Tab-separated table of C-alpha atoms in Angstrom:
chain	number	residue	atom	x	y	z
A	287	MET	CA	14.002	10.880	27.894
A	288	ALA	CA	10.436	10.043	29.866
A	289	ARG	CA	9.769	11.876	32.223
A	290	GLY	CA	9.542	11.051	36.055
A	291	ASN	CA	9.049	7.574	37.557
A	292	HIS	CA	7.289	5.319	35.558
A	293	THR	CA	5.477	1.794	34.516
A	294	THR	CA	6.899	0.202	30.956
A	295	VAL	CA	4.888	-0.459	28.669
A	296	THR	CA	4.613	-4.295	27.338
A	297	GLU	CA	1.693	-5.147	25.295
A	298	PHE	CA	-0.419	-2.302	23.341
A	299	VAL	CA	-4.023	-1.953	23.748
A	300	LEU	CA	-5.544	-1.489	20.244
A	301	MET	CA	-9.364	-0.285	20.323
A	302	GLY	CA	-10.202	-0.868	16.889
A	303	PHE	CA	-12.974	0.572	15.208
A	304	THR	CA	-15.927	0.712	17.963
A	305	ASP	CA	-16.984	0.051	21.693
A	306	CYS	CA	-19.879	-1.280	20.769
A	307	PRO	CA	-20.209	-5.220	21.406
A	308	GLU	CA	-23.496	-5.550	19.044
A	309	LEU	CA	-21.162	-4.564	16.077
A	310	GLN	CA	-18.071	-6.203	16.691
A	311	LEU	CA	-19.820	-9.111	14.682
A	312	PRO	CA	-21.038	-7.533	12.042
A	313	LEU	CA	-17.823	-5.830	11.091
A	314	PHE	CA	-15.874	-9.273	11.147
A	315	VAL	CA	-17.948	-10.272	8.623
A	316	VAL	CA	-17.733	-7.415	6.862
A	317	PHE	CA	-13.965	-7.348	6.976
A	318	LEU	CA	-13.107	-10.578	6.338
A	319	VAL	CA	-15.164	-11.256	3.141
A	320	ILE	CA	-12.955	-8.231	2.075
A	321	TYR	CA	-9.585	-10.030	3.484
A	322	LEU	CA	-10.464	-12.959	1.621
A	323	LEU	CA	-11.430	-11.068	-1.313
A	324	THR	CA	-8.008	-9.452	-1.295
A	325	MET	CA	-6.265	-12.570	-0.889
A	326	VAL	CA	-8.274	-14.332	-3.556
A	327	GLY	CA	-7.969	-11.156	-6.117
A	328	ASN	CA	-4.035	-10.944	-5.979
A	329	LEU	CA	-3.207	-14.351	-5.832
A	330	GLY	CA	-5.357	-14.769	-8.609
A	331	LEU	CA	-3.931	-12.023	-10.774
A	332	ILE	CA	-0.457	-13.464	-9.571
A	333	LEU	CA	-0.977	-17.163	-11.327
A	334	LEU	CA	-2.823	-16.223	-13.539
A	335	ILE	CA	0.413	-13.495	-15.037
A	336	ARG	CA	2.489	-16.977	-14.285
A	337	MET	CA	0.641	-19.119	-16.256
A	338	ASP	CA	0.019	-17.200	-19.766
A	339	SER	CA	3.538	-16.647	-21.424
A	340	ARG	CA	1.310	-13.727	-22.920
A	341	LEU	CA	1.402	-11.871	-20.020
A	342	HIS	CA	5.343	-12.438	-19.638
A	343	THR	CA	6.067	-8.388	-20.090
A	344	PRO	CA	7.671	-5.449	-17.980
A	345	MET	CA	4.245	-4.056	-17.598
A	346	TYR	CA	2.878	-7.335	-16.295
A	347	TYR	CA	6.019	-8.313	-14.098
A	348	PHE	CA	5.448	-5.218	-12.191
A	349	LEU	CA	1.658	-5.775	-11.802
A	350	SER	CA	2.753	-9.214	-10.244
A	351	HIS	CA	4.698	-7.627	-7.807
A	352	LEU	CA	2.161	-4.897	-6.904
A	353	ALA	CA	-0.397	-8.193	-6.241
A	354	PHE	CA	2.056	-9.470	-4.032
A	355	ILE	CA	3.049	-6.147	-1.942
A	356	ASP	CA	-0.924	-5.886	-1.556
A	357	LEU	CA	-1.375	-9.204	-0.314
A	358	CYS	CA	1.580	-8.749	2.074
A	359	TYR	CA	0.520	-5.477	2.998
A	360	SER	CA	-3.199	-6.662	4.089
A	361	SER	CA	-1.703	-9.671	5.440
A	362	SER	CA	0.162	-7.630	8.478
A	363	ILE	CA	-3.031	-5.873	9.723
A	364	GLY	CA	-6.085	-7.675	8.394
A	365	PRO	CA	-5.491	-11.017	10.440
A	366	LYS	CA	-4.772	-9.015	13.271
A	367	MET	CA	-7.787	-6.778	12.874
A	368	LEU	CA	-10.294	-9.671	12.901
A	369	GLN	CA	-8.615	-11.512	15.691
A	370	ASN	CA	-9.516	-8.902	17.720
A	371	LEU	CA	-12.924	-7.762	16.613
A	372	LEU	CA	-13.798	-11.586	17.937
A	373	VAL	CA	-12.127	-11.262	21.699
A	374	LYS	CA	-12.410	-8.741	24.367
A	375	LYS	CA	-8.858	-8.366	25.475
A	376	LYS	CA	-7.809	-6.727	22.382
A	377	THR	CA	-3.991	-7.106	23.378
A	378	ILE	CA	-0.962	-6.907	21.481
A	379	SER	CA	2.680	-7.622	22.664
A	380	PHE	CA	5.196	-5.124	22.192
A	381	SER	CA	6.986	-7.212	19.613
A	382	GLY	CA	4.175	-7.619	17.690
A	383	CYS	CA	3.465	-4.213	17.647
A	384	PHE	CA	7.247	-3.497	16.096
A	385	ALA	CA	6.757	-6.082	13.899
A	386	GLN	CA	3.345	-4.605	12.803
A	387	LEU	CA	4.536	-1.166	11.885
A	388	TYR	CA	7.517	-2.460	10.599
A	389	PHE	CA	6.067	-4.733	7.732
A	390	SER	CA	2.998	-2.100	6.997
A	391	SER	CA	5.353	0.744	6.809
A	392	ALA	CA	7.726	-1.157	4.317
A	393	PHE	CA	4.760	-2.421	1.988
A	394	ALA	CA	3.221	1.120	1.722
A	395	THR	CA	6.470	2.736	0.644
A	396	THR	CA	7.549	-0.450	-1.383
A	397	GLU	CA	4.197	0.003	-3.245
A	398	CYS	CA	4.558	3.869	-3.546
A	399	PHE	CA	7.506	3.708	-5.496
A	400	LEU	CA	6.765	0.319	-7.107
A	401	LEU	CA	3.585	2.314	-8.296
A	402	ALA	CA	5.786	5.222	-9.755
A	403	THR	CA	8.391	2.383	-11.823
A	404	MET	CA	5.034	1.348	-13.237
A	405	ALA	CA	4.725	4.752	-14.485
A	406	TYR	CA	7.918	4.785	-15.791
A	407	ASP	CA	7.691	1.477	-17.576
A	408	ARG	CA	4.252	3.122	-19.257
A	409	TYR	CA	6.577	6.318	-20.384
A	410	MET	CA	8.774	4.110	-21.643
A	411	ALA	CA	6.227	2.369	-23.178
A	412	ILE	CA	4.314	4.947	-25.084
A	413	CYS	CA	7.292	7.643	-25.559
A	414	ASN	CA	9.987	5.055	-26.227
A	415	PRO	CA	8.424	2.173	-28.120
A	416	LEU	CA	11.308	1.696	-30.252
A	417	ILE	CA	13.728	1.104	-28.079
A	418	TYR	CA	11.420	-0.397	-25.400
A	419	THR	CA	12.281	-3.648	-25.483
A	420	ALA	CA	15.604	-2.775	-25.925
A	421	ILE	CA	15.740	-0.752	-22.267
A	422	MET	CA	13.180	-2.630	-20.424
A	423	THR	CA	15.266	-5.900	-20.328
A	424	GLN	CA	14.206	-8.962	-17.885
A	425	ARG	CA	17.439	-8.409	-15.813
A	426	VAL	CA	16.352	-4.074	-15.834
A	427	CYS	CA	12.935	-5.166	-14.206
A	428	LYS	CA	14.698	-7.140	-11.903
A	429	GLU	CA	17.074	-4.636	-11.236
A	430	LEU	CA	14.063	-2.222	-10.343
A	431	ALA	CA	11.800	-4.249	-8.570
A	432	ILE	CA	15.283	-5.269	-6.110
A	433	GLY	CA	15.783	-1.446	-5.544
A	434	VAL	CA	11.913	-0.516	-5.007
A	435	TYR	CA	12.205	-3.584	-2.216
A	436	THR	CA	15.661	-2.497	-0.318
A	437	TYR	CA	14.248	1.075	-0.272
A	438	GLY	CA	10.983	0.311	1.077
A	439	PHE	CA	12.731	-1.961	3.483
A	440	LEU	CA	15.161	0.018	4.458
A	441	ASN	CA	13.091	2.636	5.405
A	442	SER	CA	11.046	1.293	7.348
A	443	VAL	CA	13.921	-0.068	9.142
A	444	ILE	CA	14.717	3.682	10.347
A	445	GLN	CA	11.348	4.672	10.929
A	446	THR	CA	10.347	1.881	13.294
A	447	VAL	CA	13.740	1.778	15.506
A	448	LEU	CA	13.059	5.642	15.745
A	449	THR	CA	9.998	5.007	17.006
A	450	PHE	CA	10.473	2.193	18.907
A	451	GLN	CA	13.402	4.021	20.768
A	452	LEU	CA	10.710	6.377	22.213
A	453	SER	CA	9.121	5.434	25.791
A	454	PHE	CA	5.687	4.273	26.185
A	455	CYS	CA	4.485	4.559	29.897
A	456	ASP	CA	1.558	6.295	31.424
A	457	SER	CA	-0.723	4.564	29.043
A	458	ASN	CA	-0.939	1.217	26.412
A	459	ILE	CA	-3.959	2.463	24.360
A	460	ILE	CA	-3.480	3.090	21.004
A	461	HIS	CA	-6.603	4.692	19.297
A	462	HIS	CA	-6.276	2.794	15.977
A	463	PHE	CA	-7.195	-0.683	14.740
A	464	TYR	CA	-3.430	-1.695	14.048
A	465	CYS	CA	0.143	-0.471	15.099
A	466	ALA	CA	0.998	2.801	13.210
A	467	ASP	CA	3.183	5.705	13.710
A	468	PRO	CA	0.819	8.339	14.551
A	469	PRO	CA	-0.970	7.103	17.333
A	470	LEU	CA	2.336	5.340	18.616
A	471	LEU	CA	3.877	9.283	18.470
A	472	ALA	CA	0.810	10.574	20.292
A	473	LEU	CA	1.101	7.916	23.236
A	474	SER	CA	4.461	8.142	23.649
A	475	CYS	CA	5.576	9.741	26.895
A	476	SER	CA	8.708	11.003	25.938
A	477	ASP	CA	9.355	14.011	23.938
A	478	THR	CA	8.772	13.023	20.231
A	479	HIS	CA	9.329	16.311	18.319
A	480	SER	CA	12.114	14.826	17.025
A	481	LYS	CA	10.788	12.136	15.624
A	482	GLU	CA	7.547	14.070	14.292
A	483	LYS	CA	9.878	15.604	12.341
A	484	GLN	CA	11.445	13.115	10.940
A	485	LEU	CA	8.248	10.841	9.393
A	486	LEU	CA	7.273	14.461	8.204
A	487	ILE	CA	10.170	14.470	6.248
A	488	PHE	CA	10.325	10.909	5.276
A	489	SER	CA	6.774	10.928	4.435
A	490	ALA	CA	7.118	13.792	2.208
A	491	VAL	CA	10.186	12.785	0.378
A	492	ASN	CA	8.127	9.281	-0.145
A	493	LEU	CA	5.575	10.500	-1.387
A	494	THR	CA	6.321	13.372	-3.196
A	495	GLY	CA	9.294	12.219	-4.597
A	496	SER	CA	7.518	8.661	-6.203
A	497	LEU	CA	4.431	10.858	-7.306
A	498	LEU	CA	6.290	13.623	-8.979
A	499	THR	CA	8.044	10.512	-11.243
A	500	VAL	CA	4.323	8.950	-11.597
A	501	LEU	CA	3.201	12.809	-12.525
A	502	ILE	CA	6.684	13.643	-15.143
A	503	SER	CA	5.789	10.116	-16.820
A	504	TYR	CA	2.194	10.824	-17.136
A	505	ILE	CA	3.172	14.323	-18.974
A	506	CYS	CA	5.319	13.235	-21.195
A	507	ILE	CA	2.795	10.487	-22.072
A	508	LEU	CA	-0.180	12.670	-22.356
A	509	PHE	CA	1.850	15.340	-24.964
A	510	SER	CA	3.205	11.918	-26.978
A	511	ILE	CA	-0.992	10.071	-27.144
A	512	ILE	CA	-1.738	13.969	-28.173
A	513	LYS	CA	1.135	13.963	-30.816
A	514	ILE	CA	-0.873	9.988	-32.338
A	515	GLN	CA	-2.977	11.016	-35.369
A	516	SER	CA	-5.395	7.831	-35.050
A	517	SER	CA	-8.485	7.934	-32.351
A	518	GLU	CA	-7.641	4.157	-32.239
A	519	GLY	CA	-4.079	4.942	-31.634
A	520	LYS	CA	-4.713	7.219	-28.800
A	521	CYS	CA	-7.718	4.627	-27.251
A	522	LYS	CA	-5.454	2.023	-27.147
A	523	ALA	CA	-2.253	4.133	-25.699
A	524	PHE	CA	-4.961	5.763	-23.159
A	525	SER	CA	-6.389	1.831	-22.129
A	526	THR	CA	-2.874	1.129	-21.133
A	527	CYS	CA	-2.347	3.469	-18.488
A	528	ALA	CA	-5.644	3.723	-17.560
A	529	SER	CA	-5.816	1.425	-14.768
A	530	HIS	CA	-2.695	2.215	-12.958
A	531	LEU	CA	-3.551	6.178	-13.369
A	532	THR	CA	-7.217	5.198	-11.141
A	533	VAL	CA	-4.719	2.836	-8.853
A	534	VAL	CA	-1.953	5.997	-8.061
A	535	ILE	CA	-5.036	8.457	-7.846
A	536	ILE	CA	-6.812	6.000	-5.266
A	537	PHE	CA	-3.730	5.081	-3.084
A	538	TYR	CA	-1.684	8.798	-2.830
A	539	GLY	CA	-4.657	10.106	-2.267
A	540	THR	CA	-5.628	8.664	0.947
A	541	LEU	CA	-1.411	8.413	1.986
A	542	PHE	CA	-1.131	12.142	1.441
A	543	PHE	CA	-4.626	12.678	3.687
A	544	MET	CA	-3.134	10.159	6.307
A	545	TYR	CA	0.732	10.920	6.898
A	546	LEU	CA	1.518	14.795	5.760
A	547	ARG	CA	0.528	16.546	8.846
A	548	GLN	CA	1.508	16.754	12.636
A	549	PRO	CA	1.196	13.058	14.165
A	550	LYS	CA	-0.007	15.157	17.562
A	551	ALA	CA	-2.177	17.404	16.088
A	552	ARG	CA	-5.802	17.194	17.787
A	553	ASN	CA	-7.062	15.047	14.994
A	554	PRO	CA	-10.373	13.302	15.044
A	555	TRP	CA	-9.011	9.177	15.110
A	556	LYS	CA	-12.054	8.428	13.798
A	557	TYR	CA	-11.545	9.577	10.216
A	558	ASN	CA	-8.148	8.721	10.450
A	559	LYS	CA	-9.516	5.031	10.951
A	560	VAL	CA	-11.687	5.077	7.803
A	561	VAL	CA	-8.770	6.621	6.098
A	562	SER	CA	-6.077	3.560	7.246
A	563	VAL	CA	-9.181	1.325	6.250
A	564	PHE	CA	-9.060	2.341	2.659
A	565	TYR	CA	-5.251	2.410	2.620
A	566	SER	CA	-4.640	-0.764	4.118
A	567	LEU	CA	-7.633	-3.020	3.428
A	568	ILE	CA	-9.813	-1.274	0.563
A	569	ILE	CA	-7.421	-0.999	-2.069
A	570	PRO	CA	-5.368	-4.125	-1.925
A	571	MET	CA	-8.953	-5.408	-2.835
A	572	LEU	CA	-9.624	-3.290	-5.507
A	573	ASN	CA	-6.636	-3.277	-7.350
A	574	PRO	CA	-7.013	-6.632	-9.005
A	575	LEU	CA	-10.025	-5.670	-9.820
A	576	ILE	CA	-9.457	-2.203	-11.593
A	577	TYR	CA	-6.558	-4.165	-13.639
A	578	SER	CA	-8.371	-7.098	-14.235
A	579	LEU	CA	-11.873	-5.258	-15.706
A	580	ARG	CA	-10.043	-2.278	-17.485
A	581	ASN	CA	-7.649	-4.788	-19.361
A	582	THR	CA	-8.706	-7.231	-21.865
A	583	GLU	CA	-5.292	-9.134	-21.603
A	584	VAL	CA	-6.040	-10.362	-18.305
A	585	LYS	CA	-9.693	-10.612	-19.102
A	586	ASN	CA	-8.726	-12.815	-22.062
A	587	THR	CA	-6.731	-15.038	-20.280
A	588	LEU	CA	-8.845	-15.296	-17.619
A	589	ARG	CA	-12.103	-16.745	-20.193
A	590	LYS	CA	-9.595	-19.090	-21.686
A	591	MET	CA	-8.549	-20.551	-18.277
A	592	LEU	CA	-12.115	-20.796	-17.623
A	593	GLU	CA	-13.708	-22.039	-21.060
A	594	GLY	CA	-10.341	-24.911	-20.829
A	595	LYS	CA	-11.347	-25.588	-17.319
A	596	GLU	CA	-15.616	-26.451	-18.754
A	597	SER	CA	-14.270	-28.332	-21.227
């Protein structure tokens, strides 16, 4: 419940990255380039996978969904952030803030469990190669993808509704560049103790649950690779996992740093902003590069497409 008589907030002010006007334009250019690279990279990866029948396998099916999620995740944050770097009135409506929190949270949670699903796929391919195609059928892959999206969006509904049931009255200034749970909780004039506990529990369950799936999968993969006799076989098996493992380490590392703590603790917001930029904008840009540069099949498909256009 709100304490005393307050004016209800109808819009929020996003403080963004800096108060210095001379830095607004350079930051806009930097983040515009990052956002455009994210769009081009992820859309390009989706098109490559769709156009080449040799890439119509479970691994690339899930990779195309990862590219789609990264594209949507960045788009839930990037455009509004870019707009606010160019205008003096850096406001977002109450409903707009609700929508931004909902979609950014939904895609972040979905990506966590999609990465876990991709780890399970690699486990099946390397540890159970003889039954891999029989188990990881097109139907199973679709059901896994639907399950990941369903959980991610349902989880976000719960968290977003719980956040916006709180009262926002005394101040409407969000010390962040987008609507996220920790700065919103710090802004609320309600008792947020219950919501803080729920956020911590949900974040811990989502992150540790999905990461545990990844760790178990890779422990099994490691033992299977050790058993392979030839060095060439070991390198080939490891190369199919290297890109995914790189993405997992970067993604989970930043999320653990950001969310597994008390939201109203005395945190340096500037560090939180840097971490948020990294997992919401930088990682979605890097993912298609990581998978493309370290993946021979993707590089060969891209090379053939470019050669076909030149001829």
